[in-house]
Short mmCIF file of C-alpha atoms in Angstrom, two decimals:
data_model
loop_
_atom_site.label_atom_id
_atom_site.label_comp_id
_atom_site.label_asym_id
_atom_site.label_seq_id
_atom_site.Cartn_x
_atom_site.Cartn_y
_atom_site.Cartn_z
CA UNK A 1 0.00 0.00 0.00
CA UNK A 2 1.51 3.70 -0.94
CA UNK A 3 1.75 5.26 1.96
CA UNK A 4 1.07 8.38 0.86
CA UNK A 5 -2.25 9.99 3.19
CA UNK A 6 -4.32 13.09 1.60
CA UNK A 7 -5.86 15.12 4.42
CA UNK A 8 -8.81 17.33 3.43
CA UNK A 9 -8.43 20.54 4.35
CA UNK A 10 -11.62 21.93 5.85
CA UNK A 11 -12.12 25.89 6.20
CA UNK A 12 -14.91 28.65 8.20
CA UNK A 13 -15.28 32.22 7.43
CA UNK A 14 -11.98 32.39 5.53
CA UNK A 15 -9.55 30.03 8.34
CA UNK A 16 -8.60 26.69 8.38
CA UNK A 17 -10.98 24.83 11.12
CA UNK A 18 -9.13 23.30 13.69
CA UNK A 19 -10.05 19.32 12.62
CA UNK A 20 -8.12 19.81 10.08
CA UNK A 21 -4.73 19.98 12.30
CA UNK A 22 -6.28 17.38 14.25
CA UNK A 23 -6.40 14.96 10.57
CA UNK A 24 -3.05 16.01 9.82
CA UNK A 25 -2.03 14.43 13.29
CA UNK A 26 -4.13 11.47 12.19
CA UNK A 27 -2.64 11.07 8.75
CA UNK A 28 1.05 10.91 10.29
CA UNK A 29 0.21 7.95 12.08
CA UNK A 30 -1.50 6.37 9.33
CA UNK A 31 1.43 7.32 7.04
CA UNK A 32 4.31 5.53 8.99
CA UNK A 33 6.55 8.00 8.02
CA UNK A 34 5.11 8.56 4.72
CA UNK A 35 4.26 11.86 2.46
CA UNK A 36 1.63 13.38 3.65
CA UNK A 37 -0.87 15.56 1.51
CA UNK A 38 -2.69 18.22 2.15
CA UNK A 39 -6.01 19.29 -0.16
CA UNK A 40 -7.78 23.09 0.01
CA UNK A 41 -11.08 23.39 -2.16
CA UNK A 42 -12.42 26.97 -2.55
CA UNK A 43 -12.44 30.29 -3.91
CA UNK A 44 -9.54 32.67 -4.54
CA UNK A 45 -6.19 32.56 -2.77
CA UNK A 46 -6.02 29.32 -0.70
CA UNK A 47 -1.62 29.42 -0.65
CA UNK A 48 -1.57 30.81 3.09
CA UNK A 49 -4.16 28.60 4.13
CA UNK A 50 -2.24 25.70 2.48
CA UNK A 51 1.29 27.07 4.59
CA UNK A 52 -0.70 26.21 7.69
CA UNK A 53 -1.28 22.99 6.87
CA UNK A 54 2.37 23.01 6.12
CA UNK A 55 3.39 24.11 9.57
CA UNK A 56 1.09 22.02 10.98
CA UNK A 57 2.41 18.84 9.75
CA UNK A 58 1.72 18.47 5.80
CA UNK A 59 4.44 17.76 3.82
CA UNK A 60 2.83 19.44 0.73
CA UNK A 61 -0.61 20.82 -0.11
CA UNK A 62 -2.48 20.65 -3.30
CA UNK A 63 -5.31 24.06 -3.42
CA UNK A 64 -8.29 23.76 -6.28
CA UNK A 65 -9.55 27.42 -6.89
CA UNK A 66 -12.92 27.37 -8.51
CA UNK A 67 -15.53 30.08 -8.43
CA UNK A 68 -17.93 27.05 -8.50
CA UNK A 69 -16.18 26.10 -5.16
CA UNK A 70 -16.98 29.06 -3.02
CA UNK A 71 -19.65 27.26 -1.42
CA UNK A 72 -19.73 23.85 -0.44
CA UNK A 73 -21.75 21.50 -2.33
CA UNK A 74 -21.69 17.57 -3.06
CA UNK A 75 -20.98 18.35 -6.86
CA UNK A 76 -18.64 20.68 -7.07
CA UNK A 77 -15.92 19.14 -3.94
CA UNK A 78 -16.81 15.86 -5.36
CA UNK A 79 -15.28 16.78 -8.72
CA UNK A 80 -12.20 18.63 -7.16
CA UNK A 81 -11.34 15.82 -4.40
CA UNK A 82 -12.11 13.06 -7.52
CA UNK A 83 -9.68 14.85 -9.48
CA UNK A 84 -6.26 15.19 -6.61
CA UNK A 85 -7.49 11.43 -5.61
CA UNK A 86 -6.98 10.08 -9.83
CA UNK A 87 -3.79 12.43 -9.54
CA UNK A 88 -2.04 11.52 -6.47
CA UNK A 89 -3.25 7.84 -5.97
CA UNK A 90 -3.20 7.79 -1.90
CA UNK A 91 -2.90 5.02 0.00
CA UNK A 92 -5.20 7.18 2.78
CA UNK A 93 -8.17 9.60 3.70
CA UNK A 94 -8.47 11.38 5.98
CA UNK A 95 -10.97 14.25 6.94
CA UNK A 96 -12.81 15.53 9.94
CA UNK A 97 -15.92 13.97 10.68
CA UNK A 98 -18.22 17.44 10.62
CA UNK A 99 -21.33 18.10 8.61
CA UNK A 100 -19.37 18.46 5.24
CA UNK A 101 -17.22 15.27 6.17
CA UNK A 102 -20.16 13.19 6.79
CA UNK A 103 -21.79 14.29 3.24
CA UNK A 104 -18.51 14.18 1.00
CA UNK A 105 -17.37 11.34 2.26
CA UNK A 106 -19.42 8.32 2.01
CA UNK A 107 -19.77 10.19 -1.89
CA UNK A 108 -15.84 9.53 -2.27
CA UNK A 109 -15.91 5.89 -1.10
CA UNK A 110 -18.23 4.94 -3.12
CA UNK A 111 -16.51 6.42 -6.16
CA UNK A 112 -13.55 4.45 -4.67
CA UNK A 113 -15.25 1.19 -4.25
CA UNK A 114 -14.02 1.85 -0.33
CA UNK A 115 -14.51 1.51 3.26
CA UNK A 116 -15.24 4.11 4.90
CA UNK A 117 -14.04 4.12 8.98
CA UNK A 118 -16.28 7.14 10.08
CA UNK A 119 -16.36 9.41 13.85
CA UNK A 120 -13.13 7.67 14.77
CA UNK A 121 -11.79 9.13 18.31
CA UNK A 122 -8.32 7.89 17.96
CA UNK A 123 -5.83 6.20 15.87
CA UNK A 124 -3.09 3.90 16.61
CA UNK A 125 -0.05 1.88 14.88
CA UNK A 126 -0.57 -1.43 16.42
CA UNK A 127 2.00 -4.21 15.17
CA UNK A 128 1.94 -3.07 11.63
CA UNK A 129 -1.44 -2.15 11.70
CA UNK A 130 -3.45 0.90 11.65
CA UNK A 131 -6.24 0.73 14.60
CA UNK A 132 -9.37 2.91 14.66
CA UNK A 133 -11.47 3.24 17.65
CA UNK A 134 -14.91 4.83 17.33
CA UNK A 135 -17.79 4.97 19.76
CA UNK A 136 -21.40 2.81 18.88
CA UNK A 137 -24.65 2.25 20.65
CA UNK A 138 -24.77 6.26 21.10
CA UNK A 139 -21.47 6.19 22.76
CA UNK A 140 -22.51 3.64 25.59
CA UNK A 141 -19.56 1.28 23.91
CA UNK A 142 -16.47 1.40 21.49
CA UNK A 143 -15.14 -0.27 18.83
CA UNK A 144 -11.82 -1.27 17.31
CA UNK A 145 -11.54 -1.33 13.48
CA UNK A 146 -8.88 -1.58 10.62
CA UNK A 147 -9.30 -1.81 7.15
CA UNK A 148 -6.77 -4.71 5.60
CA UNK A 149 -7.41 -4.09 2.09
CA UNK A 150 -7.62 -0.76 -0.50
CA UNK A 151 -7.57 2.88 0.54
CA UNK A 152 -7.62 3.40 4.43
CA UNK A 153 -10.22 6.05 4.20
CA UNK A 154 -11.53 7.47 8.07
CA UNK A 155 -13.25 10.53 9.46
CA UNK A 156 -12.03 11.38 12.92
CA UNK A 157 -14.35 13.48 15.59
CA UNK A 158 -13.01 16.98 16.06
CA UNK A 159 -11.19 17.65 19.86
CA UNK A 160 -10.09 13.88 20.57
CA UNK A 161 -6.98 13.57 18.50
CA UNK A 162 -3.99 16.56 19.64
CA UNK A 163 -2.75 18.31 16.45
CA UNK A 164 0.78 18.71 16.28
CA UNK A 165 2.44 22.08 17.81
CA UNK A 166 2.60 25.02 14.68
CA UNK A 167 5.77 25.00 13.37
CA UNK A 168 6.25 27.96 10.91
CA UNK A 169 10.18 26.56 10.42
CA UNK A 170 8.55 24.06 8.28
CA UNK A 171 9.17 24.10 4.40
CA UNK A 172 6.40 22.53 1.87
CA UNK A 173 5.54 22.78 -2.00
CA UNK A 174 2.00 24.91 -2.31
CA UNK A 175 0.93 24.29 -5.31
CA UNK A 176 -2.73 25.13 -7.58
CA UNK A 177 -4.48 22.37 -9.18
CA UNK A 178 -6.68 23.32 -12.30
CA UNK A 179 -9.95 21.29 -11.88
CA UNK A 180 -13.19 22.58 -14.34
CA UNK A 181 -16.17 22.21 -12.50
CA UNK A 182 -19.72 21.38 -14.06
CA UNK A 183 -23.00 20.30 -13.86
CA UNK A 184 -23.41 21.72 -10.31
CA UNK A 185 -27.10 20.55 -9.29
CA UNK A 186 -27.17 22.64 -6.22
CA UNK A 187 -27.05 26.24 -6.37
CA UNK A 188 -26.70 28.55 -3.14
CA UNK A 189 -28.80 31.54 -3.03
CA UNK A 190 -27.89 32.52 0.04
CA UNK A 191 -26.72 31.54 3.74
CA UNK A 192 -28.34 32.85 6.74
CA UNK A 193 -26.11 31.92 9.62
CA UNK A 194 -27.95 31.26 13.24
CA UNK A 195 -24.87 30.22 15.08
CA UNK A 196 -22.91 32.55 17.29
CA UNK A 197 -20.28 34.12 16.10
CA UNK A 198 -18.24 32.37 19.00
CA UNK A 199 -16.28 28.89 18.93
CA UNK A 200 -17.46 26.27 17.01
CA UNK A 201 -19.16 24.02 19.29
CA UNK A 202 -17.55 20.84 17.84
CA UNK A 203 -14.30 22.26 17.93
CA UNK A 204 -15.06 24.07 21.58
CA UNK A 205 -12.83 23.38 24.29
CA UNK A 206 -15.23 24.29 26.86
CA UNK A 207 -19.05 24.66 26.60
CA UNK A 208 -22.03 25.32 29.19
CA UNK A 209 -24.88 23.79 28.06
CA UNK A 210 -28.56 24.35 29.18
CA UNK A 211 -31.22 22.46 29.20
CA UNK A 212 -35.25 23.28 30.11
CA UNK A 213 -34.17 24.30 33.83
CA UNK A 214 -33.10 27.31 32.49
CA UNK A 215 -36.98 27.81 31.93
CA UNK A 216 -36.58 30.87 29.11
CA UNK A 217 -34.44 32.18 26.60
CA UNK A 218 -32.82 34.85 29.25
CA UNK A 219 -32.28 31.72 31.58
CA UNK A 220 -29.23 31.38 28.92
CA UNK A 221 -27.84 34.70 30.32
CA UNK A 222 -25.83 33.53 33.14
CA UNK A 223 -24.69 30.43 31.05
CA UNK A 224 -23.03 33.15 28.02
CA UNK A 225 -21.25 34.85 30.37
CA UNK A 226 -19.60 32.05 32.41
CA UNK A 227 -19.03 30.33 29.33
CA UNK A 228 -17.17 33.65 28.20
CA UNK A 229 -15.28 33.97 31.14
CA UNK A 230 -13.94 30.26 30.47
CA UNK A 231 -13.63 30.80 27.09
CA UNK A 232 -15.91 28.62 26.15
CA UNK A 233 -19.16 28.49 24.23
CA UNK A 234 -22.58 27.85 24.70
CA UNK A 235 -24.84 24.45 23.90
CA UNK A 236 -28.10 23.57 24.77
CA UNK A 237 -30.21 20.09 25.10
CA UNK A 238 -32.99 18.97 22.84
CA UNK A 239 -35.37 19.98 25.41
CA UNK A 240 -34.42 23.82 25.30
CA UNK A 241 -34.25 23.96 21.30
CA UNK A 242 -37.93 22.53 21.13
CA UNK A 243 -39.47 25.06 23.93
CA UNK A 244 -37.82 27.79 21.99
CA UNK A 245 -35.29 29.12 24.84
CA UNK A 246 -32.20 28.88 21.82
CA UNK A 247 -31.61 27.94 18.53
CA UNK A 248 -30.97 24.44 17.01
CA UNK A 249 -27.85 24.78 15.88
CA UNK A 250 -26.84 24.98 19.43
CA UNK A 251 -28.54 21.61 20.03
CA UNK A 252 -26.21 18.37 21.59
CA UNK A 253 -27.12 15.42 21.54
CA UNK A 254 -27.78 11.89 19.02
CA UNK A 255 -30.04 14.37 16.58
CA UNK A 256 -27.68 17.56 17.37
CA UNK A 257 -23.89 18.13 17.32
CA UNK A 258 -21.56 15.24 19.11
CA UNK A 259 -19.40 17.19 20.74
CA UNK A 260 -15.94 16.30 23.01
CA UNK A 261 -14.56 19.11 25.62
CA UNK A 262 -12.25 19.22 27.82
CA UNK A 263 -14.79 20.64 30.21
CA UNK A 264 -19.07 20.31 29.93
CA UNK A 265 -21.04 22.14 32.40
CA UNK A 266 -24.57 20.99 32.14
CA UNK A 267 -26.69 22.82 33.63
CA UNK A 268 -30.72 22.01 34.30
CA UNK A 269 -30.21 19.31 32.15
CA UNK A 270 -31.75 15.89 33.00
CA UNK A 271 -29.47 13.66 31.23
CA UNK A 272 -31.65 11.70 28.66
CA UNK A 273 -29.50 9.09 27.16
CA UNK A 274 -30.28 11.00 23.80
CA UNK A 275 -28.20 14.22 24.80
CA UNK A 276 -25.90 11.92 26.98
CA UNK A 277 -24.70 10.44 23.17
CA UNK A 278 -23.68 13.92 22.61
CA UNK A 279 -21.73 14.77 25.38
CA UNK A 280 -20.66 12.04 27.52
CA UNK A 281 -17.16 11.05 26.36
CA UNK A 282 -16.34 14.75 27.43
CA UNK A 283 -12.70 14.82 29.38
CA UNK A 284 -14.84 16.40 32.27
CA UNK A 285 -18.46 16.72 32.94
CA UNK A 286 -19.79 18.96 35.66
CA UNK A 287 -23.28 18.80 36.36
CA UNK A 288 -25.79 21.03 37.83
CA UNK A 289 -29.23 20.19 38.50
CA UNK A 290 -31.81 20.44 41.51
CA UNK A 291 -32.93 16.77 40.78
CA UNK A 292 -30.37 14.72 43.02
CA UNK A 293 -31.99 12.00 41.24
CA UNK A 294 -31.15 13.01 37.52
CA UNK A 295 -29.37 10.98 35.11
CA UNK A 296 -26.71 13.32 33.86
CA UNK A 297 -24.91 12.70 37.36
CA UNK A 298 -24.53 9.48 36.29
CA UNK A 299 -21.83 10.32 33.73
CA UNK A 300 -20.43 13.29 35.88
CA UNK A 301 -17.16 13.81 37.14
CA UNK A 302 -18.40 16.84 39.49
CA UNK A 303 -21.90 16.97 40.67
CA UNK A 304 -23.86 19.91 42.18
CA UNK A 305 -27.20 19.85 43.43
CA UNK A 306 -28.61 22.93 43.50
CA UNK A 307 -30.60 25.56 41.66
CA UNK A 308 -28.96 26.96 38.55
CA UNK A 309 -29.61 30.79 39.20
CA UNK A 310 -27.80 30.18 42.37
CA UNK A 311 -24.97 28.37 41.56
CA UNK A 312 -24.12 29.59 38.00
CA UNK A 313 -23.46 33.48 39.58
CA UNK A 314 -21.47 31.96 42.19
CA UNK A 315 -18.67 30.08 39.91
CA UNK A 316 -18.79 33.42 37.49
CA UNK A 317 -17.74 35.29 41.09
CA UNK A 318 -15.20 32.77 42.29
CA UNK A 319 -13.75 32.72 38.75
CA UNK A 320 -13.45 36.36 37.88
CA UNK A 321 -11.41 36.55 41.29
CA UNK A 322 -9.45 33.40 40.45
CA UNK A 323 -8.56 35.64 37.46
CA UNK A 324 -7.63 38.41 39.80
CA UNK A 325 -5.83 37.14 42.18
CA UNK A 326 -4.21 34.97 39.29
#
């Protein structure tokens, strides 16, 4: 097998999204030592984008520029990624496994006649083997995979696997691709964007969720601003999206965004095992809830029982003069 990895490059608002250090990390390991090759689809000048991928651990990076690729669609990244994947011939995929990863790639491996390891949360060189682990039965249990024949092709869950430290020292060939683009089906009119302007909650290193104890949409209040003072970001359960308190895009959860922290703060959430899918291989899980009985202190680290509007004020306090006396 060539041992040469493409990583997709994946990019918001005109930056590189932080899975895509993450699959650079991913396609080291799966490399052995290999090249590995980074790809940029979009619109206009991609070659600084492309040097971060450098300095993050690419050995090279491939950019298509398209007006037809300004937006993502199916079509259009289909025919760009087809066209790098005749060229180069990799012996590996890998990409993040976020809304456009999930659509694109099944698309690919099919094209491929591939398997297709998706949502892994780490990956390992066992014994001359390449190992994926990736959660099932809505994270209640995990599995080990490898795939022994054709392209290893994988999408791994953003925040589990540590990018490699920037290194702007590093040296890599940029290089443009020509790809013509046709027969797009879908055509964007326009995008109306609901999310915060904030962190990316899959990416998020911190996020205070709410659920329906926090009873209306300026129950979410107190949960912004602790979540800004940790420099975090703000989620929400199932239950607060459907009685209107927030916006779905904030939802967690088996129907929402599966997200991985290094710190969740629930707070008036109950802990149904649809939102625990979401959240619960989170490094640390505080919960806070009035209900000593509620589920989400099952899967907590840190437990408080106690009212939300009470205790949410308090930790702001004893933070901001943490910070102080810091």
């Amino acid at each position: 097998m060539s041992k040469k990895v493409l990583v997709i490059g994946e990019t918001r608002e005109g930056t590189l999204r932080n899975v895509t250090f993450e699959a650079i990390a991913a396609a080291n390991i799966i490399s052995d030592g290999g090249e590995v090759v980074g790809v940029l689809c979009g619109e206009g000048q991609l070659e600084n984008m492309g040097k971060e991928m450098v300095y993050h651990g690419a050995d090279r990076v491939i950019t298509v520029a398209n007006e037809n690729l300004k937006t993502y669609t199916s079509d259009g990244f289909g025919q760009a990624l087809q066209a790098v994947i005749d060229d180069e011939s990799p012996g590996g995929i890998v990409m993040g496994h976020t809304s456009i990863g999930k659509d694109i790639t099944p698309k690919l491996a099919s094209r491929l006649e591939s398997g297709l390891i998706s949502d892994a949360t780490e990956v390992l060189a066992e014994g001359g083997k390449i190992v994926f682990t990736r959660p099932i039965y809505s994270g209640k249990a995990f599995e080990k995979k490898e795939i022994k024949d054709g392209i290893i092709f994988a999408t791994i869950r953003p925040n589990n696997i540590p990018a490699e430290p920037r290194d702007d020292s590093r040296v890599g060939e940029v290089t443009e691709k020509n790809v013509e683009i046709t027969n797009i089906r879908t055509i964007i009119k326009d995008i109306i964007r609901k999310s915060s302007d904030g962190v990316d909650l899959s990416e998020a290193k911190v996020i205070v969720a709410g659920g329906r104890g926090v009873k209306s949409a300026e129950g979410f209040q107190p949960l912004e601003e602790l979540a800004d003072i940790l420099g975090g970001t703000v989620g929400a359960s199932r239950g607060a999206c459907d009685a209107g308190y927030c916006d779905y895009s904030l939802q967690i959860g088996q129907t929402g965004k599966v997200v991985t922290p290094d710190l969740y703060i629930a707070c008036g959430i109950s802990g149904a095992i649809q939102h625990l899918a979401g959240m619960s291989n989170s490094k640390v899980i505080v919960a806070i809830n009035k209900d000593p009985e509620a589920n989400i202190f099952n899967v907590a680290d840190y437990g408080i029982v106690g009212d939300l509007f009470d205790v949410v004020p308090k930790l702001i306090e004893e933070i901001k003069q943490v910070k102080v006396n810091a």
